[in-house]
Amino acid sequence: METQSAARHIACIMDGNGRWAQQRGLPRTFGHKAAEHAIETVIRTALEEGIPWLTLFAFSTENWSRPQEEIDSLLDTGCQILRRRVHDWHRAGIRVRGMGEETPRIPDALRQELQYAQQLTQHNRTMTLTVAVNHGGRSEIVCAARTLIEERVPAEEVTEESFAQHLQNPDMPDVDLVIRTSGEYRLSNFALWRCAYAEFVFPEVQWPDFRAEHFRQALELYAQRRRRFGGATASIPHPRSAQPQPPVGLTGSLPSLSNVLSLPGGIATRLGGHLLSGLYDTARYAKSQLEVRSEPRM
Ligand code: IPE
Ligand code: IPE
Ligand code: MG
């Protein structure tokens, strides 16, 4: 049977802050402030699930086209979140990194806060939290091309591997799973190179309402995906065996295995599948035994 390895790198396109606020009759900036709770929740849940790389898309190269007042509020909110949380993250073993093109448009306070966070947490290895500010997938690729040219790398030495080594944060693995909230189904210029074979989950909730259960649901959906990277399908599961229906009497919601056993979501989902099919076999056997016993004796 094909098995799906656990996600190493999860990226969140944190979308829907503005609509979240507008739906409540509030200014859009309130939505950016309300994003902090979801950010904390995702980081904590990713730690619990043993995810080694988490990337949060916070501000794109295109977001400069917003009204200056909103830009100021967004970047200031980001700066305050970093300032408030960085020591907790450090204690949790998180390495903080920035990702995005340097520009004087980024306020000094935010730049300094990011630099401080990176320096403080540089030796941590439990999880790498990358915060994408002034990030654009195309700009990232152009910067890598520029560096290759500046280093006078001969054309025949430019390969996918050497190119990737010239991206910012070259040790960062490809993105396995992109979660974009708010029901928008697009990349919006996020990490184009590293998302070449990413899986996607698009929860409908606005980012400020994103919670641990949404994150775990996304992990469970990811665990059911079969990534082929261009290869052939090894086997096609029978439609009925792929989605076993619970036997009569075994309905209602059960606590999630990852909650009960504190297992990473991917492992818990696969384990759950095995346990459930074992349970069905046992139920079928018990039923057949009862039928044998209840047959009239001669
Ligand atoms: C995401 O929320 C925050 C950033 C883009 C930085 P939005 O501000 O895009 O919220 P919507 O999409 O307008 O609701
Ligand atoms: C993507 O959201 C960028 C971030 C979440 C930082 P946008 O709201 O800017 O994307 P579009 O404009 O809807 O594509
Ligand atoms: Mg948006």
CSV table of C-alpha atoms and ligand atoms in Angstrom, one decimal:
chain,number,residue,atom,x,y,z
A,1,MET,CA,0.0,0.0,0.0
A,2,GLU,CA,1.2,3.5,-0.8
A,3,THR,CA,1.9,5.5,2.4
A,4,GLN,CA,1.9,9.2,2.8
A,5,SER,CA,4.8,10.6,4.8
A,6,ALA,CA,3.9,13.3,7.3
A,7,ALA,CA,4.1,16.9,6.2
A,8,ARG,CA,7.4,18.5,6.9
A,9,HIS,CA,6.7,22.0,5.7
A,10,ILE,CA,3.3,23.6,6.1
A,11,ALA,CA,2.6,27.2,4.9
A,12,CYS,CA,-0.4,29.3,5.8
A,13,ILE,CA,-1.7,32.0,3.5
A,14,MET,CA,-3.5,33.9,6.3
A,15,ASP,CA,-6.3,35.4,4.4
A,16,GLY,CA,-9.7,37.0,5.3
A,17,ASN,CA,-8.8,39.5,8.1
A,18,GLY,CA,-10.4,42.4,6.3
A,19,ARG,CA,-13.7,40.6,5.6
A,20,TRP,CA,-13.8,39.2,9.1
A,21,ALA,CA,-13.7,42.8,10.4
A,22,GLN,CA,-16.1,44.2,7.8
A,23,GLN,CA,-18.7,41.4,8.5
A,24,ARG,CA,-18.7,42.7,12.1
A,25,GLY,CA,-19.0,46.4,11.1
A,26,LEU,CA,-15.4,47.0,12.2
A,27,PRO,CA,-12.5,48.7,10.4
A,28,ARG,CA,-10.4,46.2,8.4
A,29,THR,CA,-7.4,46.9,10.8
A,30,PHE,CA,-9.3,45.2,13.6
A,31,GLY,CA,-9.2,42.0,11.5
A,32,HIS,CA,-5.4,42.2,11.4
A,33,LYS,CA,-5.2,42.6,15.1
A,34,ALA,CA,-7.6,39.6,15.6
A,35,ALA,CA,-5.2,37.5,13.5
A,36,GLU,CA,-2.9,37.1,16.5
A,37,HIS,CA,-5.0,34.4,18.2
A,38,ALA,CA,-5.1,32.2,15.1
A,39,ILE,CA,-1.3,32.7,14.6
A,40,GLU,CA,-0.7,31.5,18.2
A,41,THR,CA,-3.1,28.6,17.8
A,42,VAL,CA,-1.4,27.4,14.6
A,43,ILE,CA,2.1,27.7,16.0
A,44,ARG,CA,1.1,25.7,19.2
A,45,THR,CA,-0.8,23.0,17.2
A,46,ALA,CA,2.1,22.7,14.7
A,47,LEU,CA,4.4,22.1,17.7
A,48,GLU,CA,2.1,19.5,19.1
A,49,GLU,CA,1.9,17.8,15.8
A,50,GLY,CA,5.7,17.8,15.4
A,51,ILE,CA,5.8,19.9,12.2
A,52,PRO,CA,9.4,20.9,11.7
A,53,TRP,CA,8.8,23.8,9.3
A,54,LEU,CA,5.9,26.3,9.5
A,55,THR,CA,5.7,29.4,7.2
A,56,LEU,CA,3.2,32.2,7.7
A,57,PHE,CA,2.6,34.5,4.7
A,58,ALA,CA,2.1,37.9,6.5
A,59,PHE,CA,2.6,40.6,3.8
A,60,SER,CA,3.1,40.2,0.0
A,61,THR,CA,5.0,42.3,-2.4
A,62,GLU,CA,1.6,43.3,-3.8
A,63,ASN,CA,0.2,44.3,-0.5
A,64,TRP,CA,2.0,47.7,-0.9
A,65,SER,CA,-0.9,48.6,-3.2
A,66,ARG,CA,-3.3,48.9,-0.2
A,67,PRO,CA,-4.1,52.3,1.4
A,68,GLN,CA,-1.1,53.5,3.4
A,69,GLU,CA,-3.1,53.6,6.6
A,70,GLU,CA,-3.9,49.8,6.3
A,71,ILE,CA,-0.2,49.0,5.4
A,72,ASP,CA,1.0,50.9,8.5
A,73,SER,CA,-1.5,49.1,10.7
A,74,LEU,CA,-0.7,45.7,9.3
A,75,LEU,CA,3.1,46.1,9.7
A,76,ASP,CA,2.7,47.6,13.1
A,77,THR,CA,0.5,44.7,14.2
A,78,GLY,CA,3.1,42.2,12.9
A,79,CYS,CA,5.8,44.0,14.9
A,80,GLN,CA,3.8,44.0,18.1
A,81,ILE,CA,2.9,40.3,17.8
A,82,LEU,CA,6.6,39.5,17.3
A,83,ARG,CA,7.6,41.6,20.3
A,84,ARG,CA,4.9,40.0,22.5
A,85,ARG,CA,5.5,36.4,21.5
A,86,VAL,CA,9.2,36.0,20.7
A,87,HIS,CA,10.3,34.9,24.2
A,88,ASP,CA,7.6,32.3,24.4
A,89,TRP,CA,8.6,31.0,21.0
A,90,HIS,CA,12.2,30.9,22.0
A,91,ARG,CA,11.3,28.9,25.2
A,92,ALA,CA,9.4,26.4,23.0
A,93,GLY,CA,12.5,25.8,20.8
A,94,ILE,CA,11.3,27.7,17.8
A,95,ARG,CA,13.8,29.2,15.3
A,96,VAL,CA,12.3,32.4,13.8
A,97,ARG,CA,13.2,33.4,10.3
A,98,GLY,CA,12.2,36.2,7.9
A,99,MET,CA,11.5,35.6,4.2
A,100,GLY,CA,11.1,38.5,1.8
A,101,GLU,CA,13.0,41.1,-0.1
A,102,GLU,CA,14.7,43.8,1.9
A,103,THR,CA,13.2,47.3,1.3
A,104,PRO,CA,13.4,50.6,3.1
A,105,ARG,CA,9.6,50.6,3.1
A,106,ILE,CA,9.6,48.1,5.9
A,107,PRO,CA,9.4,50.1,9.1
A,108,ASP,CA,12.6,50.1,11.2
A,109,ALA,CA,10.8,48.8,14.3
A,110,LEU,CA,9.6,45.7,12.4
A,111,ARG,CA,13.0,45.1,10.8
A,112,GLN,CA,14.7,45.4,14.2
A,113,GLU,CA,12.1,43.1,15.9
A,114,LEU,CA,12.7,40.4,13.1
A,115,GLN,CA,16.4,40.7,13.4
A,116,TYR,CA,16.2,40.4,17.2
A,117,ALA,CA,14.0,37.3,16.9
A,118,GLN,CA,16.3,35.7,14.3
A,119,GLN,CA,19.3,36.2,16.4
A,120,LEU,CA,17.8,35.1,19.7
A,121,THR,CA,16.3,31.9,18.3
A,122,GLN,CA,19.0,31.0,15.7
A,123,HIS,CA,20.1,27.8,17.5
A,124,ASN,CA,16.6,26.4,18.2
A,125,ARG,CA,15.7,23.4,16.2
A,126,THR,CA,12.3,22.2,17.4
A,127,MET,CA,10.5,24.0,14.6
A,128,THR,CA,11.5,26.7,12.1
A,129,LEU,CA,8.8,29.5,11.9
A,130,THR,CA,9.3,31.5,8.8
A,131,VAL,CA,7.5,34.9,8.6
A,132,ALA,CA,7.1,36.1,5.0
A,133,VAL,CA,7.1,39.9,4.9
A,134,ASN,CA,7.4,41.7,1.6
A,135,HIS,CA,7.5,38.2,0.0
A,136,GLY,CA,6.6,37.5,-3.5
A,137,GLY,CA,7.3,34.2,-5.3
A,138,ARG,CA,8.4,35.9,-8.5
A,139,SER,CA,10.6,38.4,-6.7
A,140,GLU,CA,12.2,35.5,-4.8
A,141,ILE,CA,13.1,33.8,-8.2
A,142,VAL,CA,14.4,37.1,-9.7
A,143,CYS,CA,16.6,37.6,-6.7
A,144,ALA,CA,18.1,34.1,-7.0
A,145,ALA,CA,18.7,34.7,-10.7
A,146,ARG,CA,20.4,38.0,-9.9
A,147,THR,CA,22.7,36.3,-7.3
A,148,LEU,CA,23.7,33.6,-9.8
A,149,ILE,CA,24.6,36.3,-12.4
A,150,GLU,CA,26.5,38.3,-9.8
A,151,GLU,CA,28.5,35.2,-8.8
A,152,ARG,CA,29.2,34.6,-12.5
A,153,VAL,CA,27.9,31.0,-12.3
A,154,PRO,CA,28.4,29.5,-15.8
A,155,ALA,CA,25.1,28.7,-17.6
A,156,GLU,CA,25.8,25.0,-17.7
A,157,GLU,CA,26.1,24.9,-13.9
A,158,VAL,CA,22.7,26.5,-13.4
A,159,THR,CA,20.5,23.5,-12.5
A,160,GLU,CA,17.4,23.2,-10.4
A,161,GLU,CA,19.5,22.2,-7.4
A,162,SER,CA,22.0,25.1,-7.8
A,163,PHE,CA,19.2,27.5,-8.5
A,164,ALA,CA,17.4,26.4,-5.3
A,165,GLN,CA,20.6,27.0,-3.4
A,166,HIS,CA,20.4,30.6,-4.4
A,167,LEU,CA,16.9,31.2,-3.0
A,168,GLN,CA,16.6,32.9,0.3
A,169,ASN,CA,16.8,30.4,3.2
A,170,PRO,CA,18.2,27.6,1.0
A,171,ASP,CA,17.9,25.0,3.7
A,172,MET,CA,14.1,25.4,3.7
A,173,PRO,CA,12.4,22.3,2.2
A,174,ASP,CA,9.7,22.4,-0.5
A,175,VAL,CA,6.3,23.2,0.9
A,176,ASP,CA,4.2,20.0,1.4
A,177,LEU,CA,0.9,21.6,2.3
A,178,VAL,CA,-0.5,25.1,1.7
A,179,ILE,CA,-3.5,26.1,3.8
A,180,ARG,CA,-5.3,29.2,2.6
A,181,THR,CA,-8.2,30.4,4.6
A,182,SER,CA,-11.3,32.5,3.6
A,183,GLY,CA,-12.4,30.4,0.6
A,184,GLU,CA,-10.0,32.0,-1.9
A,185,TYR,CA,-8.4,29.3,-4.1
A,186,ARG,CA,-5.2,30.9,-5.3
A,187,LEU,CA,-1.5,31.2,-4.4
A,188,SER,CA,-1.3,35.0,-4.7
A,189,ASN,CA,2.4,34.8,-5.7
A,190,PHE,CA,3.4,32.8,-2.6
A,191,ALA,CA,6.6,30.7,-2.7
A,192,LEU,CA,6.2,29.7,-6.4
A,193,TRP,CA,9.4,27.7,-6.6
A,194,ARG,CA,8.8,25.7,-3.4
A,195,CYS,CA,5.1,25.1,-4.0
A,196,ALA,CA,5.8,23.2,-7.3
A,197,TYR,CA,4.3,20.0,-5.8
A,198,ALA,CA,2.5,21.3,-2.8
A,199,GLU,CA,-0.9,20.0,-1.7
A,200,PHE,CA,-3.6,22.6,-1.0
A,201,VAL,CA,-6.4,22.8,1.5
A,202,PHE,CA,-8.8,25.8,1.4
A,203,PRO,CA,-10.8,26.1,4.6
A,204,GLU,CA,-13.8,28.5,4.3
A,205,VAL,CA,-13.1,30.3,7.6
A,206,GLN,CA,-11.6,33.7,7.7
A,207,TRP,CA,-8.1,33.7,9.2
A,208,PRO,CA,-9.1,35.2,12.6
A,209,ASP,CA,-11.5,32.3,13.1
A,210,PHE,CA,-8.9,29.6,12.2
A,211,ARG,CA,-8.5,27.2,15.1
A,212,ALA,CA,-6.6,24.0,16.1
A,213,GLU,CA,-9.4,21.8,14.7
A,214,HIS,CA,-9.2,23.4,11.3
A,215,PHE,CA,-5.4,22.9,11.3
A,216,ARG,CA,-5.8,19.2,12.3
A,217,GLN,CA,-8.5,18.7,9.6
A,218,ALA,CA,-6.1,20.1,7.0
A,219,LEU,CA,-3.5,17.6,8.3
A,220,GLU,CA,-5.9,14.8,8.0
A,221,LEU,CA,-6.9,15.7,4.5
A,222,TYR,CA,-3.2,15.9,3.6
A,223,ALA,CA,-2.7,12.4,5.0
A,224,GLN,CA,-5.4,11.1,2.7
A,225,ARG,CA,-3.7,12.6,-0.4
A,226,ARG,CA,-1.5,10.4,-2.6
A,227,ARG,CA,1.4,12.5,-3.9
A,228,ARG,CA,2.8,11.1,-7.1
A,229,PHE,CA,5.3,13.8,-8.2
A,230,GLY,CA,4.7,12.8,-11.8
A,231,GLY,CA,5.0,9.1,-11.2
A,232,ALA,CA,2.4,6.4,-12.0
A,233,THR,CA,-0.3,5.5,-9.5
A,234,ALA,CA,0.8,2.3,-7.6
A,235,SER,CA,-2.7,1.1,-7.0
A,236,ILE,CA,-6.3,2.4,-7.1
A,237,PRO,CA,-8.2,1.5,-3.9
A,238,HIS,CA,-11.6,0.0,-4.4
A,239,PRO,CA,-14.1,2.8,-3.9
A,240,ARG,CA,-15.9,0.9,-1.1
A,241,SER,CA,-12.7,-0.2,0.7
A,242,ALA,CA,-11.3,3.4,0.4
A,243,GLN,CA,-14.2,4.9,2.4
A,244,PRO,CA,-15.4,2.1,4.8
A,245,GLN,CA,-18.8,2.9,6.3
A,246,PRO,CA,-19.1,2.3,10.0
A,247,PRO,CA,-21.3,-0.7,10.9
A,248,VAL,CA,-24.8,0.1,12.2
A,249,GLY,CA,-24.6,1.2,15.8
A,250,LEU,CA,-21.1,2.7,15.4
A,251,THR,CA,-22.1,6.2,14.5
A,252,GLY,CA,-21.7,9.6,16.2
A,253,SER,CA,-18.5,11.5,16.8
A,254,LEU,CA,-15.5,9.8,18.4
A,255,PRO,CA,-12.6,11.7,19.9
A,256,SER,CA,-9.8,12.2,17.5
A,257,LEU,CA,-6.9,9.8,17.9
A,258,SER,CA,-4.4,12.5,17.7
A,259,ASN,CA,-6.1,14.1,20.7
A,260,VAL,CA,-6.4,10.9,22.7
A,261,LEU,CA,-2.8,9.7,22.1
A,262,SER,CA,-1.1,13.0,21.4
A,263,LEU,CA,0.1,11.5,18.1
A,264,PRO,CA,1.0,13.6,15.0
A,265,GLY,CA,-2.1,14.0,12.8
A,266,GLY,CA,-0.7,12.0,9.9
A,267,ILE,CA,0.2,9.0,12.0
A,268,ALA,CA,-3.0,9.2,13.9
A,269,THR,CA,-5.1,9.2,10.7
A,270,ARG,CA,-3.3,6.1,9.4
A,271,LEU,CA,-3.4,4.3,12.7
A,272,GLY,CA,-7.1,5.2,12.9
A,273,GLY,CA,-7.7,3.6,9.5
A,274,HIS,CA,-6.0,0.4,10.6
A,275,LEU,CA,-7.8,0.3,14.0
A,276,LEU,CA,-11.2,0.9,12.3
A,277,SER,CA,-10.7,-1.9,9.7
A,278,GLY,CA,-9.6,-4.2,12.6
A,279,LEU,CA,-12.7,-3.3,14.4
A,280,TYR,CA,-15.0,-4.0,11.5
A,281,ASP,CA,-13.3,-7.5,11.0
A,282,THR,CA,-13.9,-8.2,14.7
A,283,ALA,CA,-17.5,-7.1,14.5
A,284,ARG,CA,-18.1,-9.2,11.4
A,285,TYR,CA,-16.5,-12.3,13.1
A,286,ALA,CA,-18.6,-11.7,16.2
A,287,LYS,CA,-21.7,-11.5,14.1
A,288,SER,CA,-20.9,-14.7,12.2
A,289,GLN,CA,-20.3,-16.5,15.5
A,290,LEU,CA,-23.6,-15.3,16.9
A,291,GLU,CA,-25.4,-16.4,13.7
A,292,VAL,CA,-23.8,-19.9,14.0
A,293,ARG,CA,-24.9,-20.2,17.7
A,294,SER,CA,-28.4,-19.0,17.0
A,295,GLU,CA,-29.0,-21.6,14.3
A,296,PRO,CA,-31.5,-24.2,15.4
A,297,ARG,CA,-29.8,-27.4,16.6
A,298,MET,CA,-30.8,-30.6,15.0
B,1,IPE,C1,-5.0,38.9,5.0
B,1,IPE,O1,-6.2,39.4,5.1
B,1,IPE,C2,-3.9,39.8,5.5
B,1,IPE,C3,-3.0,40.2,4.5
B,1,IPE,C4,-3.1,40.2,3.2
B,1,IPE,C5,-1.7,40.7,5.0
B,1,IPE,P1,-6.8,40.5,4.1
B,1,IPE,O2,-6.5,41.8,4.6
B,1,IPE,O3,-6.3,40.2,2.7
B,1,IPE,O4,-8.3,40.2,4.2
B,1,IPE,P2,-9.4,40.2,3.1
B,1,IPE,O5,-8.9,39.1,2.1
B,1,IPE,O6,-9.5,41.5,2.5
B,1,IPE,O7,-10.7,39.8,3.8
B,2,IPE,C1,-2.4,37.0,0.1
B,2,IPE,O1,-3.6,37.6,0.4
B,2,IPE,C2,-1.3,37.6,0.9
B,2,IPE,C3,-1.2,37.4,2.3
B,2,IPE,C4,-2.0,36.6,3.0
B,2,IPE,C5,-0.1,38.0,3.0
B,2,IPE,P1,-4.2,38.8,-0.4
B,2,IPE,O2,-5.5,39.2,0.2
B,2,IPE,O3,-3.2,39.9,-0.6
B,2,IPE,O4,-4.4,38.1,-1.8
B,2,IPE,P2,-5.3,38.5,-3.1
B,2,IPE,O5,-5.1,39.9,-3.4
B,2,IPE,O6,-6.7,38.2,-2.6
B,2,IPE,O7,-5.0,37.6,-4.1
B,3,MG,MG,-7.1,39.0,1.2
